[in-house]
C-alpha atoms as one frame of an Amber mdcrd trajectory, in Angstrom:
protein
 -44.698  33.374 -99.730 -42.727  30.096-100.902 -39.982  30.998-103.511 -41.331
  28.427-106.510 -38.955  29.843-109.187 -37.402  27.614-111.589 -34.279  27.367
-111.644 -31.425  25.645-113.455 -28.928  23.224-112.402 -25.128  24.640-112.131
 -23.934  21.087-112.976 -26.255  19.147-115.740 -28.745  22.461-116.391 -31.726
  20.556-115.472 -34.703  22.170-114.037 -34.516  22.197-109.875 -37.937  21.186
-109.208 -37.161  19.422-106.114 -37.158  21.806-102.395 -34.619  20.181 -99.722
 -35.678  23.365 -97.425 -36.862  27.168 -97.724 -34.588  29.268 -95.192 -36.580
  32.343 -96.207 -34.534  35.672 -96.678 -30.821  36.101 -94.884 -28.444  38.087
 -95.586 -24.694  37.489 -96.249 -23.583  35.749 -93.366 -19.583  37.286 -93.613
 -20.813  40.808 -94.268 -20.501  41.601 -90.625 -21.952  45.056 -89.888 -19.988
  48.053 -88.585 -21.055  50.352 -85.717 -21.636  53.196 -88.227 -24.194  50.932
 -90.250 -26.309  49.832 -87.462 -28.800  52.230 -88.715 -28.725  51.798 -92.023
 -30.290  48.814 -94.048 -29.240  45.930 -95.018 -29.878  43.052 -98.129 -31.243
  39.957 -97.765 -31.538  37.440-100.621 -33.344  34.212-100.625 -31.678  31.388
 -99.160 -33.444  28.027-100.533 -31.747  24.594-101.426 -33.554  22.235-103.927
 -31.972  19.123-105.286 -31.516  18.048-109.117 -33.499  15.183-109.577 -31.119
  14.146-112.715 -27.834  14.107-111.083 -28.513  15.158-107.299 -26.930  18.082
-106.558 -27.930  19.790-103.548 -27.788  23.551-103.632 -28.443  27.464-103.702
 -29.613  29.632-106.114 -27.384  32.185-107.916 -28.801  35.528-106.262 -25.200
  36.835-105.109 -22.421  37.759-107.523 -19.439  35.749-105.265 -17.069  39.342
-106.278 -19.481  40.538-103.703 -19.314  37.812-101.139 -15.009  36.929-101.260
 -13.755  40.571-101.873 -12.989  41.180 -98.417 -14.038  38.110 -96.019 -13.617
  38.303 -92.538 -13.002  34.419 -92.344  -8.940  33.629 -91.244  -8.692  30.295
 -90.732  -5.715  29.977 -88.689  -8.558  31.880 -85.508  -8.785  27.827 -85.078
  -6.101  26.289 -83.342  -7.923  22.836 -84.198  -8.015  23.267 -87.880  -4.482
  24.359 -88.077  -3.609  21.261 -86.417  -5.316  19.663 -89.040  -3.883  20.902
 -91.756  -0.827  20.144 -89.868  -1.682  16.582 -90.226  -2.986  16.540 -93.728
   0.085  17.666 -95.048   2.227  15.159 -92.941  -0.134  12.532 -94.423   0.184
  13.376 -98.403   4.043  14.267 -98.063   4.928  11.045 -97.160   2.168   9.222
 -99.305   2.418  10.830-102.960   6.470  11.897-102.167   6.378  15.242-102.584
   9.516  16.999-101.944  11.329  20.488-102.980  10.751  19.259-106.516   7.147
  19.270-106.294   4.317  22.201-106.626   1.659  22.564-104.579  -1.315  24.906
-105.251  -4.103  25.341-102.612  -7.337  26.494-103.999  -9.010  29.533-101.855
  -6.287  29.318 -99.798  -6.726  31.595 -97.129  -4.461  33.286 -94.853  -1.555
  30.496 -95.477  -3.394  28.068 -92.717  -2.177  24.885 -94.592   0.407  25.812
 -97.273   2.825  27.178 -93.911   3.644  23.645 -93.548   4.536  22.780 -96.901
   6.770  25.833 -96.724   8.152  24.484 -93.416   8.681  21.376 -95.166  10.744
  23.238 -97.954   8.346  22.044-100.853   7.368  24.796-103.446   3.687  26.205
-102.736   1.195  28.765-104.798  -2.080  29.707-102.798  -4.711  31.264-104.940
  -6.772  33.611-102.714 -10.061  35.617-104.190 -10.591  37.437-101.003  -7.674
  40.184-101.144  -7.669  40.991 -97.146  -7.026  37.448 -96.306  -4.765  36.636
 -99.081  -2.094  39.973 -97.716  -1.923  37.687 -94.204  -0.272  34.916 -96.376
   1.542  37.002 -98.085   2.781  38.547 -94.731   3.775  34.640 -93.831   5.910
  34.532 -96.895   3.751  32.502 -98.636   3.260  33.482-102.663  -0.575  33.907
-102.722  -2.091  34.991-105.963  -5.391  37.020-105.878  -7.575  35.702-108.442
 -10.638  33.544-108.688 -10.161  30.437-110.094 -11.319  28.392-112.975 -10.103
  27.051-116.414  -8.387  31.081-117.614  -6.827  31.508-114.350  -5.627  27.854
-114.818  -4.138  28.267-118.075  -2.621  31.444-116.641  -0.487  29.780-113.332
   0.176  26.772-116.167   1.853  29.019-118.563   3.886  30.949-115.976   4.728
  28.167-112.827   4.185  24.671-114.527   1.449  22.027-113.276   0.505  21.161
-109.743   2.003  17.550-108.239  -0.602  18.079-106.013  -3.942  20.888-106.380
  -5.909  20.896-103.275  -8.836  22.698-101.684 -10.233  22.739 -98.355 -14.254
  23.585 -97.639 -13.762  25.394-101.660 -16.096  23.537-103.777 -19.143  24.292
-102.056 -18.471  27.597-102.888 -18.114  27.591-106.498 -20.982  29.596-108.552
 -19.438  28.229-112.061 -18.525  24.485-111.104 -17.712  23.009-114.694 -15.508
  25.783-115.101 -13.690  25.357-112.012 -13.544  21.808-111.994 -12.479  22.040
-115.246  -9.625  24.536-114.414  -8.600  21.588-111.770  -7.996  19.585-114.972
  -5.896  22.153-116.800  -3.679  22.810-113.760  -2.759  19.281-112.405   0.268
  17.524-113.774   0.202  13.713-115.782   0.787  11.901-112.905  -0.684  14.719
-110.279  -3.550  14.181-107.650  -6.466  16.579-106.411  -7.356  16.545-102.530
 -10.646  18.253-101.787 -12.576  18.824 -98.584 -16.151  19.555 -98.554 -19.146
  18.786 -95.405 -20.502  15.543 -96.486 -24.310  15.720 -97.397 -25.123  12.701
 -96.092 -24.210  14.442 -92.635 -25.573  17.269 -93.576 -29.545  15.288 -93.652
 -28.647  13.005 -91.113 -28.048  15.708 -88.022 -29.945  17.972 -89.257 -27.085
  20.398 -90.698 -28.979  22.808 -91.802 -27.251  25.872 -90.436 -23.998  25.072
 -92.677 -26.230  26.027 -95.635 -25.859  29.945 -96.874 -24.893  32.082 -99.619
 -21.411  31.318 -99.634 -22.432  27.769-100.102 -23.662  26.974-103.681 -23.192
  23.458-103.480 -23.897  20.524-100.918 -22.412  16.974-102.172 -22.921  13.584
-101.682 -19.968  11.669-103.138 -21.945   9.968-105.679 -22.808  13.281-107.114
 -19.204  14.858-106.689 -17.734  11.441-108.437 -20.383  12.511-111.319 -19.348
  15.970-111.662 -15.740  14.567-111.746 -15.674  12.195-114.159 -17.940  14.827
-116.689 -14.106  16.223-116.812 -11.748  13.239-117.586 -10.884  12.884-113.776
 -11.667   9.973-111.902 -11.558  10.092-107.676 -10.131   7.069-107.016 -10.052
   7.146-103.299 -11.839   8.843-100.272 -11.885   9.549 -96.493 -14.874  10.109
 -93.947 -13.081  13.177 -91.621 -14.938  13.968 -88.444 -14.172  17.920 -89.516
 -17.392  20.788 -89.790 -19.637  18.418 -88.861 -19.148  15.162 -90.752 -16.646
  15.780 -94.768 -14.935  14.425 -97.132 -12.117  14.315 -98.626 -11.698  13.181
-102.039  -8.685  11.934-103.955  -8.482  12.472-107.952  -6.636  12.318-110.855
  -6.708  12.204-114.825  -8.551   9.282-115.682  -6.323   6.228-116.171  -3.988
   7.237-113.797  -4.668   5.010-110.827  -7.214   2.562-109.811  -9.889   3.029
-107.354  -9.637   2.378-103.984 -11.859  -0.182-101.947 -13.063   3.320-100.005
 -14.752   4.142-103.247 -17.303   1.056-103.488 -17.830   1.067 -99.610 -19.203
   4.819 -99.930 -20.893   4.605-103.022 -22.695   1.822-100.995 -23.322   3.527
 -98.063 -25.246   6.364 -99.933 -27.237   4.203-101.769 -28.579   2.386 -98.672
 -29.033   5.712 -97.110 -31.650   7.195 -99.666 -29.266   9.406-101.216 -30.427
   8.250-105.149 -33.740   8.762-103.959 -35.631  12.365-104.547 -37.810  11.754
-101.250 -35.012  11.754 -98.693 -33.841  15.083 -99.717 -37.905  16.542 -99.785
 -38.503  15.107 -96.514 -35.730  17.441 -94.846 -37.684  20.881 -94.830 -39.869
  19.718 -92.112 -37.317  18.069 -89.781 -35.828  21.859 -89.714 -38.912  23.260
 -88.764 -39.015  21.239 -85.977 -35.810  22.363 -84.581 -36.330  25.995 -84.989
 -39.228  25.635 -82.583 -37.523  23.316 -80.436 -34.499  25.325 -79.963 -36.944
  28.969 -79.682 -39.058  27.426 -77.158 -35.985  26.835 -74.925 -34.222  29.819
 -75.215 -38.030  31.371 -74.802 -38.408  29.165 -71.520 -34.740  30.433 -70.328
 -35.347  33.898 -70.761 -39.149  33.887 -68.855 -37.069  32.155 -66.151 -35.139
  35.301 -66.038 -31.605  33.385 -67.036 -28.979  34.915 -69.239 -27.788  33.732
 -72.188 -24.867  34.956 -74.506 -23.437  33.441 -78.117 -20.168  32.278 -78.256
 -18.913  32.858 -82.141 -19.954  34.082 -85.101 -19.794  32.126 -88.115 -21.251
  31.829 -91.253 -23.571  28.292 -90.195 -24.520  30.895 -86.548 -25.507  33.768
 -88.885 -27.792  31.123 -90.483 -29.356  29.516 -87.321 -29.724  33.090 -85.839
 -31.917  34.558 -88.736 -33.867  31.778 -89.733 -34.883  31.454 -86.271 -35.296
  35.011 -85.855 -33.154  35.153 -82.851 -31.917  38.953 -81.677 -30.698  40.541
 -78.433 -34.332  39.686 -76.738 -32.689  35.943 -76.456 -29.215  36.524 -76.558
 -27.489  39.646 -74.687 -24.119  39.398 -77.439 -21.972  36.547 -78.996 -18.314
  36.495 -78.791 -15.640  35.671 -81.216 -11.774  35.008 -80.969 -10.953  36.694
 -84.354 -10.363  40.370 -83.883 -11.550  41.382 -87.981 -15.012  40.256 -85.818
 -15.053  41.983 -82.912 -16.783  45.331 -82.578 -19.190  44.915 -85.128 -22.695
  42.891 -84.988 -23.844  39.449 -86.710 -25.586  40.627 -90.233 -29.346  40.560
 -90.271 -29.516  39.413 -86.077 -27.358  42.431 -85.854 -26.140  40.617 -81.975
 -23.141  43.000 -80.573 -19.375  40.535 -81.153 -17.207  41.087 -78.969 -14.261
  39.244 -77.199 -14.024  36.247 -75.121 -13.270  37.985 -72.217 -16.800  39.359
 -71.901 -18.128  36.308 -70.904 -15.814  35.868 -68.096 -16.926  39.560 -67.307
 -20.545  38.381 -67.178 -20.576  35.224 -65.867 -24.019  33.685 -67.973 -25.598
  30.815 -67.090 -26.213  29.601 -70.682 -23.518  30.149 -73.903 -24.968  28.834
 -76.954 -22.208  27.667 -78.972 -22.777  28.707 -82.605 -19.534  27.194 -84.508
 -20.975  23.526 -83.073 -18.284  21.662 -84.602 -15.616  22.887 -83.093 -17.587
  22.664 -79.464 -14.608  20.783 -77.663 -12.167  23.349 -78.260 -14.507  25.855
 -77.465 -15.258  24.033 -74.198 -12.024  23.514 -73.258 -11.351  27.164 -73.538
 -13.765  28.373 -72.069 -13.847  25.942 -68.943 -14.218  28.759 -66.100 -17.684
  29.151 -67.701 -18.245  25.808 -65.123 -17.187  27.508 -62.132 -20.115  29.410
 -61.447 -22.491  26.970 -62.659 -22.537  28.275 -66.562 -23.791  25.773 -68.697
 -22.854  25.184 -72.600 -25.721  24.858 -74.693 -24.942  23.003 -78.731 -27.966
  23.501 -81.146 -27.376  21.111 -83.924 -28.578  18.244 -84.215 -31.176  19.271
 -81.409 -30.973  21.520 -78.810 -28.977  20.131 -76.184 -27.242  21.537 -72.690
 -23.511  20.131 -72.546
């Protein structure tokens, strides 16, 4: 049965009428299961975007409290050598452009295990990460960077205002999309950031999203999917204008946005150009986003009937990863141990447990090289030339890499 509740928008509070596409029930796709709960069951909550047809927000329904989704996460972001690296360069990049220096304050929003703000400590520039998940916030902590544990929005704001000052610069990287209460934490942004102080913010582009078929980076811990016409909106509903922007090849296809208090600086040409781009694309129209559902479809039958085809032909196939967009892919597409022996992942907070809801065994690296398969379907897609690259003995006896967004495709 269809979900065909009404439900509100968590920007403007109009009605979502509009379905982008019905992933049926999944569970949380972080809550990895332990070897003593294989037996025991498990919840899965609807997982269906629809789109605001007043201000065109793409997103999920509220059916998960986020204490229960970010109390412990087993997501460390420094497990990717290539997203270090670019944090790396980001903070080379806004150093040198917006000058900051040992008298500046920087505050990263869901900041992680200190991935990023290690290099503005390197750089000897005063940094505050603000970490809900508690686990992941002690391996900052354990870096020497000052990580508070709190959610964030317009109290917590008030709070770090009162006791450290305003942030030169308040970033967030892949953050906004996960934000239940987005006026309040947008409007915390403008609280916290200084006169003359600019926001940086990361976030998969939508129009990438629809365009290759994406689908897989949409899941509980996802509320939100935004174009940059929409984000611009939400924005400017808070006295802060984004007065420049970037098109970043990272997860797939983002963003990242430039803002400040409005007044403070003029738009860059970047802004037009996109705005533009969107508007060509469909993006202000309600029957681009309606039309997506079935091109989904289509892949999860496409990508079952050659991992079906594989297996009759008596080949092996293992996962490599398990992250949040594989935990999608794998139980919307009802994919368990029949078509995939195990997946393997390089952070150790995965290994020894199973994938929720596909429940595949995650182990490490190594066990590929133990088994020699000929297929590896690589679940964390975007990061598939690293992966590669890594695991290049996978060649040697005639293993094949197999990528499954934006069609299923041997590489």
């Amino acid at each position: 049965m269809k979900d065909t509740a009404v439900q509100a928008c968590r920007f403007c509070s109009a009605a979502l009428e509009h379905s982008v596409v019905d992933l049926g029930l999944s569970p949380l796709c972080q809550n990895h299961i332990e070897p003593e709960e294989i037996g025991k069951p498990e919840m899965f909550y609807p997982l269906h975007a629809k789109v605001c047809s007043d201000c065109l927000l793409v997103q999920v329904g509220d059916s998960v409290a986020p204490g229960e989704i970010f109390s412990d996460y087993a997501y460390f972001s420094s497990y990717s050598d290539s997203w270090v690296e670019h944090a790396r360069r980001y903070v080379e990049a806004v150093r040198a452009r917006f000058g900051l220096d040992a008298q500046s304050q920087v505050v990263e929003l869901a900041s992680n295990d200190g991935y990023l703000l290690q290099h503005f400590v390197a750089a000897g520039v005063p940094v505050l990460g603000i970490e809900p998940a508690a686990n992941v916030a002690e391996a900052a902590r354990e870096k020497g960077i000052d990580t508070l544990v709190k959610f964030f929005g317009a109290q917590t704001a008030r709070e770090v205002l009162a006791e450290r000052g305003p942030a030169s610069l308040l970033l967030g990287n892949n953050v906004l999309a996960h934000v239940p209460d987005l006026n309040d934490f947008v409007a915390g942004m403008k609280i916290l950031l200084a006169p003359d102080g600019v926001i940086t913010m990361e976030f998969p582009h939508l129009l990438r999203l629809l365009d290759e078929n994406q689908f897989d980076t949409i899941y509980h811990e996802h509320f939100s999917y935004f174009s940059f016409t929409t984000v611009r909106r939400v924005f400017a509903a808070h006295g802060m204008t984004l007065f420049d922007v970037d098109e970043i090849p990272t997860h797939g296809g983002s963003l990242r946005i430039y803002g400040c208090h409005d007044g403070a600086r003029d738009d860059e040409p970047a802004v037009e150009a996109l705005l533009a781009k969107e508007r060509e694309a469909g993006l202000l129209e309600i029957d681009r986003y309606r039309a997506f559902g079935a091109q989904v479809e289509r892949t999860k039958r496409d990508l079952l009937a050659f991992l079906i085809d594989k297996k009759n032909a008596g080949k092996t196939i293992v996962g490599y990863g398990a992250p949040g967009k594989g935990n999608t892919l794998l139980n919307y597409c009802g994919i368990r141990e029949d078509l995939l022996d195990f997946t393997v992942d390089i952070s150790p907070h995965k290994q020894g447990r199973c994938t929720p809801g596909a429940r595949l065994p995650i182990l490490a690296p190594e066990k590929i090289l133990e088994t020699r398969p000929d297929y590896v379907l690589i679940l964390p897609w975007n990061i598939r030339a690293e992966i590669v690259g890594k695991m290049a003995a996978v060649r040697d006896w005639g293993g094949q890499f197999v990528v499954p967004i934006p069609s299923v495709k041997v590489v």
